[in-house]
Amino acid sequence: MRGGVLAGGSGTAHAAPAERPGGRRFTLTVLGTTDLHGNVFNWDYYADREFDDGAHDDIGLAKLSTLVKAVREAQGAHRTLLVDAGDTIQGTPLAYYYAKVETIGRRKVHPMATAMNELGYDAAALGNHEFDYGIPLLRAFEKQLDFPLLAANALDAATGRPAFRPYVVKTVWRTGTAPLRVGILGLTNPGIAIWGKAHVEGRMTFPGVLEQAREWVPRLKRAGADLVVVAAHSGADLSSSLGDLLPFPENCSALVAEEVPDIDAILVGHAHTEIAQRFVTNKATGRRVLLTEPLFWGKRLSLMEFDLEWTPRGGWRNTAARSRVLRTAAVPEDAVITRKLRADHDAVVAYVNSRIGASKSAMSAATARYEDTAALGFVNRVQGEALKASLAGTPAEALPVLSLASPFNEAAAIPAGDVSVRDVAGLYAFDNTLFGVRLTGAQLKDYLERSVTYFAPPADPGPHAPGAVTNADGTPDYLYDVAAGLDAPLTYDVDLARPVGQRVTGLAHGGTPVAADRVFAVAVSDYRRSGGGNFPHIATAPVLHDRQLEIRQLLVEWVRERGEIDPAEFARVDWRLVVDGVPVEAVA
């Protein structure tokens, strides 16, 4: 097994040290997952097929289960613990379905609970997305688990005490000598106070990750923990999308390792990046703290190993630690998970293929990269309306609303006639959430100039093949944004005869040229807001809206509520590609 499944990851494998006579040495394996986001099977519900991406990764707990069971078989179940770092019950149609359609409760167990119980998790930290469907649903999910949900920094607003268990201490008995006590501390993201405000305001508070680690790690040591593992739903590197909204950073796991003594390892979550193995030196003790973050959705499993030595006077001491990640694509799905949850999966497949409305005519995104289309106009309309509704009653409610969206999927199309969940969701290929930010006219112009570097300059208006004018220097489609006005049209030309940085001409809102100091409320994805694509101003712009609303679900709900799409409603020519003022002709 070590030469097969366990060799399927990245990082360096190390053999465990031989145990001395008398059992004074012991190697513990701690497995870690994070940001599962409602993925049980290796399935793309929006494409109605098995999941695949450019790296040919696989996803889901069914795949993870095979890896976990293989590790336990190879290392010994008594030497192995399994921990998760949060964001479990949101992110897929399956998660949405069992939160909103066939809601879990006494008669219905959440598929993620069934799968995680089968895997035998020892503990899981709460992620910020655990609160997206409200506290009652989270509590229902919690009751269905055979292991605790941990969050030392989720406090009851009335009492100031932890609203969930802060930590758990697992005792490993079969060490060959004294029992080994492993403390697992859970820390969630303080941004929940902002992102989940509608659900948690007045009910829970969320102090900082670092601050609560300083309080609870000593308590864990006093409780007898020989080894301390922190499951933190906070990215490794210090950063925040919260600006001045909170006094605590969003991502700070490496800082926690550096500042708080007596932590042996941190299982990192939230950032959706991969850290096979990283060490941070604690400033107080000089000891190295192990950090690892497996790739999201169950693409990876982190495998941490701790070499421990026991002495009669000193007890257990961590002498060495290491980690690596294993790829779920290397293994088949666990037949036990498949058998238990096939019916739940089939119900979701039927749901995403169900009719939610109708369209008066077909609407395609095939040409959205190089001409104004109803399909992208629809996305921008829905984003803009959601932002405008959220600004009602705030100081920003009078601001004109704009929206920014990318032509993610040129194969996306809404058919004439019946429209399914899957049809609509195909227009938005990523699990982004909606932000609203404040931009001035000058900042908007800078943003659009960065966006239109996507276009290559043709010598004349054409006709040209689309590929001759798009994707300049290999720029992918998701790094190009189209802007649209909600209250009034936002119109502009992109003159490809002009130098980069001076291409956007005639920028006007409602027919009036956009002044440099004009202020707008702009709907944009969390990916852009976090700096994705390195667009100017957006990452530092004042935040007007961040309710963690999934853009894809907003589109679905818009159609469901209205019952009908009329593509003519979104079919405006608000922007054009031109060469010296002459429209570019692109012919596929």
mmCIF file of N, CA, C and O in Angstrom, residues 293-360:
data_model
loop_
_atom_site.group_PDB
_atom_site.id
_atom_site.type_symbol
_atom_site.label_atom_id
_atom_site.label_comp_id
_atom_site.label_asym_id
_atom_site.label_seq_id
_atom_site.Cartn_x
_atom_site.Cartn_y
_atom_site.Cartn_z
ATOM 1 N N GLU A 293 -1.794 22.765 4.102
ATOM 2 C CA GLU A 293 -3.146 23.041 3.615
ATOM 3 C C GLU A 293 -3.397 22.192 2.371
ATOM 4 O O GLU A 293 -2.754 22.391 1.348
ATOM 5 N N PRO A 294 -4.323 21.241 2.457
ATOM 6 C CA PRO A 294 -4.650 20.443 1.271
ATOM 7 C C PRO A 294 -5.537 21.238 0.320
ATOM 8 O O PRO A 294 -6.311 22.098 0.746
ATOM 9 N N LEU A 295 -5.421 20.944 -0.956
ATOM 10 C CA LEU A 295 -6.207 21.662 -1.949
ATOM 11 C C LEU A 295 -7.695 21.391 -1.741
ATOM 12 O O LEU A 295 -8.106 20.306 -1.344
ATOM 13 N N PHE A 296 -8.493 22.390 -2.032
ATOM 14 C CA PHE A 296 -9.926 22.437 -1.756
ATOM 15 C C PHE A 296 -10.732 21.361 -2.488
ATOM 16 O O PHE A 296 -10.281 20.733 -3.422
ATOM 17 N N TRP A 297 -11.972 21.174 -2.030
ATOM 18 C CA TRP A 297 -12.999 20.285 -2.578
ATOM 19 C C TRP A 297 -12.650 18.798 -2.441
ATOM 20 O O TRP A 297 -13.304 17.944 -3.035
ATOM 21 N N GLY A 298 -11.614 18.490 -1.680
ATOM 22 C CA GLY A 298 -11.177 17.109 -1.567
ATOM 23 C C GLY A 298 -10.211 16.697 -2.656
ATOM 24 O O GLY A 298 -10.032 15.495 -2.897
ATOM 25 N N LYS A 299 -9.576 17.650 -3.303
ATOM 26 C CA LYS A 299 -8.568 17.311 -4.310
ATOM 27 C C LYS A 299 -7.321 16.706 -3.673
ATOM 28 O O LYS A 299 -6.603 15.943 -4.321
ATOM 29 N N ARG A 300 -7.062 17.066 -2.435
ATOM 30 C CA ARG A 300 -5.879 16.588 -1.725
ATOM 31 C C ARG A 300 -6.238 16.193 -0.296
ATOM 32 O O ARG A 300 -7.207 16.687 0.289
ATOM 33 N N LEU A 301 -5.397 15.333 0.250
ATOM 34 C CA LEU A 301 -5.444 14.953 1.656
ATOM 35 C C LEU A 301 -4.079 15.259 2.252
ATOM 36 O O LEU A 301 -3.060 14.782 1.752
ATOM 37 N N SER A 302 -4.047 16.080 3.294
ATOM 38 C CA SER A 302 -2.776 16.334 3.982
ATOM 39 C C SER A 302 -2.463 15.180 4.912
ATOM 40 O O SER A 302 -3.347 14.657 5.610
ATOM 41 N N LEU A 303 -1.199 14.787 4.930
ATOM 42 C CA LEU A 303 -0.737 13.711 5.801
ATOM 43 C C LEU A 303 0.410 14.260 6.638
ATOM 44 O O LEU A 303 1.490 14.541 6.127
ATOM 45 N N MET A 304 0.144 14.458 7.912
ATOM 46 C CA MET A 304 1.159 14.937 8.850
ATOM 47 C C MET A 304 1.641 13.774 9.706
ATOM 48 O O MET A 304 0.837 12.938 10.148
ATOM 49 N N GLU A 305 2.939 13.728 9.941
ATOM 50 C CA GLU A 305 3.517 12.711 10.813
ATOM 51 C C GLU A 305 4.325 13.384 11.910
ATOM 52 O O GLU A 305 5.097 14.313 11.644
ATOM 53 N N PHE A 306 4.158 12.888 13.131
ATOM 54 C CA PHE A 306 4.857 13.422 14.293
ATOM 55 C C PHE A 306 5.624 12.290 14.979
ATOM 56 O O PHE A 306 5.017 11.297 15.394
ATOM 57 N N ASP A 307 6.924 12.446 15.064
ATOM 58 C CA ASP A 307 7.754 11.485 15.788
ATOM 59 C C ASP A 307 7.824 11.934 17.245
ATOM 60 O O ASP A 307 8.305 13.039 17.543
ATOM 61 N N LEU A 308 7.331 11.086 18.135
ATOM 62 C CA LEU A 308 7.207 11.445 19.545
ATOM 63 C C LEU A 308 8.084 10.523 20.388
ATOM 64 O O LEU A 308 8.210 9.325 20.098
ATOM 65 N N GLU A 309 8.684 11.084 21.426
ATOM 66 C CA GLU A 309 9.529 10.311 22.327
ATOM 67 C C GLU A 309 9.028 10.506 23.754
ATOM 68 O O GLU A 309 8.750 11.636 24.176
ATOM 69 N N TRP A 310 8.955 9.400 24.484
ATOM 70 C CA TRP A 310 8.448 9.456 25.853
ATOM 71 C C TRP A 310 9.579 9.195 26.844
ATOM 72 O O TRP A 310 10.401 8.292 26.663
ATOM 73 N N THR A 311 9.612 10.023 27.896
ATOM 74 C CA THR A 311 10.535 9.792 29.011
ATOM 75 C C THR A 311 9.737 9.871 30.299
ATOM 76 O O THR A 311 8.742 10.614 30.387
ATOM 77 N N PRO A 312 10.147 9.136 31.324
ATOM 78 C CA PRO A 312 9.373 9.142 32.581
ATOM 79 C C PRO A 312 9.234 10.533 33.182
ATOM 80 O O PRO A 312 8.200 10.860 33.755
ATOM 81 N N ARG A 313 10.245 11.361 33.060
ATOM 82 C CA ARG A 313 10.176 12.687 33.665
ATOM 83 C C ARG A 313 9.498 13.711 32.756
ATOM 84 O O ARG A 313 8.723 14.549 33.212
ATOM 85 N N GLY A 314 9.796 13.656 31.480
ATOM 86 C CA GLY A 314 9.299 14.689 30.568
ATOM 87 C C GLY A 314 8.011 14.352 29.857
ATOM 88 O O GLY A 314 7.404 15.223 29.220
ATOM 89 N N GLY A 315 7.564 13.106 29.955
ATOM 90 C CA GLY A 315 6.379 12.698 29.207
ATOM 91 C C GLY A 315 6.662 12.646 27.715
ATOM 92 O O GLY A 315 7.797 12.398 27.277
ATOM 93 N N TRP A 316 5.647 12.900 26.909
ATOM 94 C CA TRP A 316 5.798 12.852 25.460
ATOM 95 C C TRP A 316 6.388 14.163 24.927
ATOM 96 O O TRP A 316 5.981 15.248 25.330
ATOM 97 N N ARG A 317 7.327 14.037 23.976
ATOM 98 C CA ARG A 317 7.948 15.198 23.344
ATOM 99 C C ARG A 317 7.969 14.990 21.836
ATOM 100 O O ARG A 317 8.340 13.914 21.351
ATOM 101 N N ASN A 318 7.544 16.015 21.114
ATOM 102 C CA ASN A 318 7.549 15.977 19.656
ATOM 103 C C ASN A 318 8.975 16.249 19.174
ATOM 104 O O ASN A 318 9.490 17.358 19.320
ATOM 105 N N THR A 319 9.616 15.262 18.594
ATOM 106 C CA THR A 319 11.019 15.401 18.167
ATOM 107 C C THR A 319 11.162 15.765 16.693
ATOM 108 O O THR A 319 12.186 16.319 16.287
ATOM 109 N N ALA A 320 10.171 15.464 15.882
ATOM 110 C CA ALA A 320 10.240 15.789 14.457
ATOM 111 C C ALA A 320 8.839 15.723 13.866
ATOM 112 O O ALA A 320 7.989 14.952 14.324
ATOM 113 N N ALA A 321 8.608 16.554 12.852
ATOM 114 C CA ALA A 321 7.311 16.556 12.174
ATOM 115 C C ALA A 321 7.531 16.782 10.689
ATOM 116 O O ALA A 321 8.533 17.385 10.274
ATOM 117 N N ARG A 322 6.617 16.307 9.900
ATOM 118 C CA ARG A 322 6.702 16.464 8.445
ATOM 119 C C ARG A 322 5.304 16.296 7.867
ATOM 120 O O ARG A 322 4.400 15.779 8.541
ATOM 121 N N SER A 323 5.114 16.730 6.633
ATOM 122 C CA SER A 323 3.809 16.558 5.994
ATOM 123 C C SER A 323 3.981 16.472 4.494
ATOM 124 O O SER A 323 4.989 16.888 3.922
ATOM 125 N N ARG A 324 2.964 15.952 3.864
ATOM 126 C CA ARG A 324 2.866 15.893 2.411
ATOM 127 C C ARG A 324 1.385 15.853 2.062
ATOM 128 O O ARG A 324 0.531 15.755 2.956
ATOM 129 N N VAL A 325 1.075 15.928 0.782
ATOM 130 C CA VAL A 325 -0.309 15.842 0.357
ATOM 131 C C VAL A 325 -0.476 14.693 -0.632
ATOM 132 O O VAL A 325 0.419 14.406 -1.432
ATOM 133 N N LEU A 326 -1.627 14.037 -0.555
ATOM 134 C CA LEU A 326 -1.965 12.926 -1.439
ATOM 135 C C LEU A 326 -3.083 13.358 -2.374
ATOM 136 O O LEU A 326 -4.019 14.039 -1.960
ATOM 137 N N ARG A 327 -3.009 12.922 -3.633
ATOM 138 C CA ARG A 327 -4.010 13.290 -4.649
ATOM 139 C C ARG A 327 -5.143 12.273 -4.661
ATOM 140 O O ARG A 327 -4.910 11.068 -4.758
ATOM 141 N N THR A 328 -6.356 12.769 -4.626
ATOM 142 C CA THR A 328 -7.498 11.862 -4.694
ATOM 143 C C THR A 328 -7.686 11.281 -6.093
ATOM 144 O O THR A 328 -8.364 10.257 -6.252
ATOM 145 N N ALA A 329 -7.103 11.914 -7.099
ATOM 146 C CA ALA A 329 -7.223 11.381 -8.458
ATOM 147 C C ALA A 329 -6.532 10.027 -8.602
ATOM 148 O O ALA A 329 -6.770 9.307 -9.576
ATOM 149 N N ALA A 330 -5.696 9.678 -7.625
ATOM 150 C CA ALA A 330 -4.946 8.426 -7.708
ATOM 151 C C ALA A 330 -5.750 7.209 -7.287
ATOM 152 O O ALA A 330 -5.288 6.078 -7.440
ATOM 153 N N VAL A 331 -6.980 7.427 -6.770
ATOM 154 C CA VAL A 331 -7.739 6.317 -6.202
ATOM 155 C C VAL A 331 -9.179 6.334 -6.693
ATOM 156 O O VAL A 331 -9.696 7.368 -7.121
ATOM 157 N N PRO A 332 -9.858 5.188 -6.607
ATOM 158 C CA PRO A 332 -11.293 5.147 -6.947
ATOM 159 C C PRO A 332 -12.138 5.646 -5.777
ATOM 160 O O PRO A 332 -11.657 5.808 -4.654
ATOM 161 N N GLU A 333 -13.415 5.877 -6.032
ATOM 162 C CA GLU A 333 -14.333 6.250 -4.967
ATOM 163 C C GLU A 333 -14.616 5.050 -4.074
ATOM 164 O O GLU A 333 -14.641 3.901 -4.528
ATOM 165 N N ASP A 334 -14.821 5.322 -2.806
ATOM 166 C CA ASP A 334 -15.126 4.285 -1.829
ATOM 167 C C ASP A 334 -16.532 3.744 -2.094
ATOM 168 O O ASP A 334 -17.515 4.504 -2.084
ATOM 169 N N ALA A 335 -16.632 2.450 -2.283
ATOM 170 C CA ALA A 335 -17.920 1.831 -2.605
ATOM 171 C C ALA A 335 -18.932 1.979 -1.466
ATOM 172 O O ALA A 335 -20.145 2.013 -1.700
ATOM 173 N N VAL A 336 -18.438 2.081 -0.238
ATOM 174 C CA VAL A 336 -19.351 2.234 0.899
ATOM 175 C C VAL A 336 -20.048 3.594 0.827
ATOM 176 O O VAL A 336 -21.269 3.694 1.010
ATOM 177 N N ILE A 337 -19.278 4.648 0.556
ATOM 178 C CA ILE A 337 -19.865 5.982 0.417
ATOM 179 C C ILE A 337 -20.834 6.006 -0.764
ATOM 180 O O ILE A 337 -21.937 6.556 -0.677
ATOM 181 N N THR A 338 -20.411 5.422 -1.864
ATOM 182 C CA THR A 338 -21.247 5.397 -3.067
ATOM 183 C C THR A 338 -22.588 4.734 -2.795
ATOM 184 O O THR A 338 -23.644 5.231 -3.187
ATOM 185 N N ARG A 339 -22.543 3.610 -2.115
ATOM 186 C CA ARG A 339 -23.781 2.878 -1.831
ATOM 187 C C ARG A 339 -24.697 3.673 -0.895
ATOM 188 O O ARG A 339 -25.907 3.750 -1.103
ATOM 189 N N LYS A 340 -24.122 4.295 0.121
ATOM 190 C CA LYS A 340 -24.936 5.001 1.106
ATOM 191 C C LYS A 340 -25.568 6.278 0.551
ATOM 192 O O LYS A 340 -26.661 6.660 0.980
ATOM 193 N N LEU A 341 -24.893 6.916 -0.396
ATOM 194 C CA LEU A 341 -25.324 8.248 -0.799
ATOM 195 C C LEU A 341 -25.725 8.373 -2.267
ATOM 196 O O LEU A 341 -25.960 9.478 -2.752
ATOM 197 N N ARG A 342 -25.820 7.274 -2.968
ATOM 198 C CA ARG A 342 -26.204 7.329 -4.380
ATOM 199 C C ARG A 342 -27.589 7.957 -4.552
ATOM 200 O O ARG A 342 -27.809 8.776 -5.455
ATOM 201 N N ALA A 343 -28.543 7.589 -3.711
ATOM 202 C CA ALA A 343 -29.894 8.128 -3.855
ATOM 203 C C ALA A 343 -29.916 9.634 -3.611
ATOM 204 O O ALA A 343 -30.616 10.379 -4.317
ATOM 205 N N ASP A 344 -29.150 10.106 -2.630
ATOM 206 C CA ASP A 344 -29.071 11.544 -2.379
ATOM 207 C C ASP A 344 -28.471 12.268 -3.581
ATOM 208 O O ASP A 344 -28.942 13.335 -3.988
ATOM 209 N N HIS A 345 -27.432 11.705 -4.127
ATOM 210 C CA HIS A 345 -26.786 12.276 -5.309
ATOM 211 C C HIS A 345 -27.755 12.323 -6.488
ATOM 212 O O HIS A 345 -27.867 13.339 -7.179
ATOM 213 N N ASP A 346 -28.477 11.244 -6.708
ATOM 214 C CA ASP A 346 -29.416 11.188 -7.826
ATOM 215 C C ASP A 346 -30.515 12.241 -7.688
ATOM 216 O O ASP A 346 -30.979 12.813 -8.685
ATOM 217 N N ALA A 347 -30.923 12.503 -6.456
ATOM 218 C CA ALA A 347 -31.948 13.526 -6.239
ATOM 219 C C ALA A 347 -31.441 14.903 -6.645
ATOM 220 O O ALA A 347 -32.182 15.717 -7.213
ATOM 221 N N VAL A 348 -30.173 15.162 -6.384
ATOM 222 C CA VAL A 348 -29.591 16.454 -6.756
ATOM 223 C C VAL A 348 -29.417 16.553 -8.266
ATOM 224 O O VAL A 348 -29.658 17.615 -8.863
ATOM 225 N N VAL A 349 -29.002 15.466 -8.895
ATOM 226 C CA VAL A 349 -28.887 15.460 -10.359
ATOM 227 C C VAL A 349 -30.240 15.778 -10.993
ATOM 228 O O VAL A 349 -30.328 16.571 -11.945
ATOM 229 N N ALA A 350 -31.280 15.178 -10.458
ATOM 230 C CA ALA A 350 -32.614 15.472 -10.981
ATOM 231 C C ALA A 350 -32.984 16.933 -10.761
ATOM 232 O O ALA A 350 -33.596 17.573 -11.629
ATOM 233 N N TYR A 351 -32.587 17.474 -9.616
ATOM 234 C CA TYR A 351 -32.897 18.877 -9.317
ATOM 235 C C TYR A 351 -32.207 19.824 -10.294
ATOM 236 O O TYR A 351 -32.844 20.735 -10.841
ATOM 237 N N VAL A 352 -30.913 19.630 -10.537
ATOM 238 C CA VAL A 352 -30.202 20.572 -11.414
ATOM 239 C C VAL A 352 -30.678 20.463 -12.855
ATOM 240 O O VAL A 352 -30.503 21.402 -13.643
ATOM 241 N N ASN A 353 -31.263 19.354 -13.189
ATOM 242 C CA ASN A 353 -31.804 19.207 -14.533
ATOM 243 C C ASN A 353 -33.292 19.566 -14.595
ATOM 244 O O ASN A 353 -33.931 19.393 -15.637
ATOM 245 N N SER A 354 -33.819 20.068 -13.497
ATOM 246 C CA SER A 354 -35.234 20.388 -13.450
ATOM 247 C C SER A 354 -35.524 21.744 -14.083
ATOM 248 O O SER A 354 -34.670 22.630 -14.135
ATOM 249 N N ARG A 355 -36.728 21.925 -14.537
ATOM 250 C CA ARG A 355 -37.158 23.169 -15.162
ATOM 251 C C ARG A 355 -37.389 24.240 -14.107
ATOM 252 O O ARG A 355 -38.063 24.012 -13.106
ATOM 253 N N ILE A 356 -36.813 25.424 -14.322
ATOM 254 C CA ILE A 356 -37.035 26.537 -13.391
ATOM 255 C C ILE A 356 -37.720 27.709 -14.073
ATOM 256 O O ILE A 356 -38.070 28.705 -13.429
ATOM 257 N N GLY A 357 -37.887 27.603 -15.374
ATOM 258 C CA GLY A 357 -38.521 28.692 -16.100
ATOM 259 C C GLY A 357 -38.445 28.434 -17.587
ATOM 260 O O GLY A 357 -38.231 27.297 -18.026
ATOM 261 N N ALA A 358 -38.626 29.491 -18.346
ATOM 262 C CA ALA A 358 -38.581 29.379 -19.804
ATOM 263 C C ALA A 358 -37.898 30.611 -20.369
ATOM 264 O O ALA A 358 -37.828 31.662 -19.722
ATOM 265 N N SER A 359 -37.403 30.457 -21.583
ATOM 266 C CA SER A 359 -36.790 31.589 -22.267
ATOM 267 C C SER A 359 -37.525 31.822 -23.585
ATOM 268 O O SER A 359 -37.836 30.869 -24.313
ATOM 269 N N LYS A 360 -37.799 33.089 -23.869
ATOM 270 C CA LYS A 360 -38.529 33.410 -25.097
ATOM 271 C C LYS A 360 -37.721 33.077 -26.345
ATOM 272 O O LYS A 360 -38.301 32.839 -27.412
#
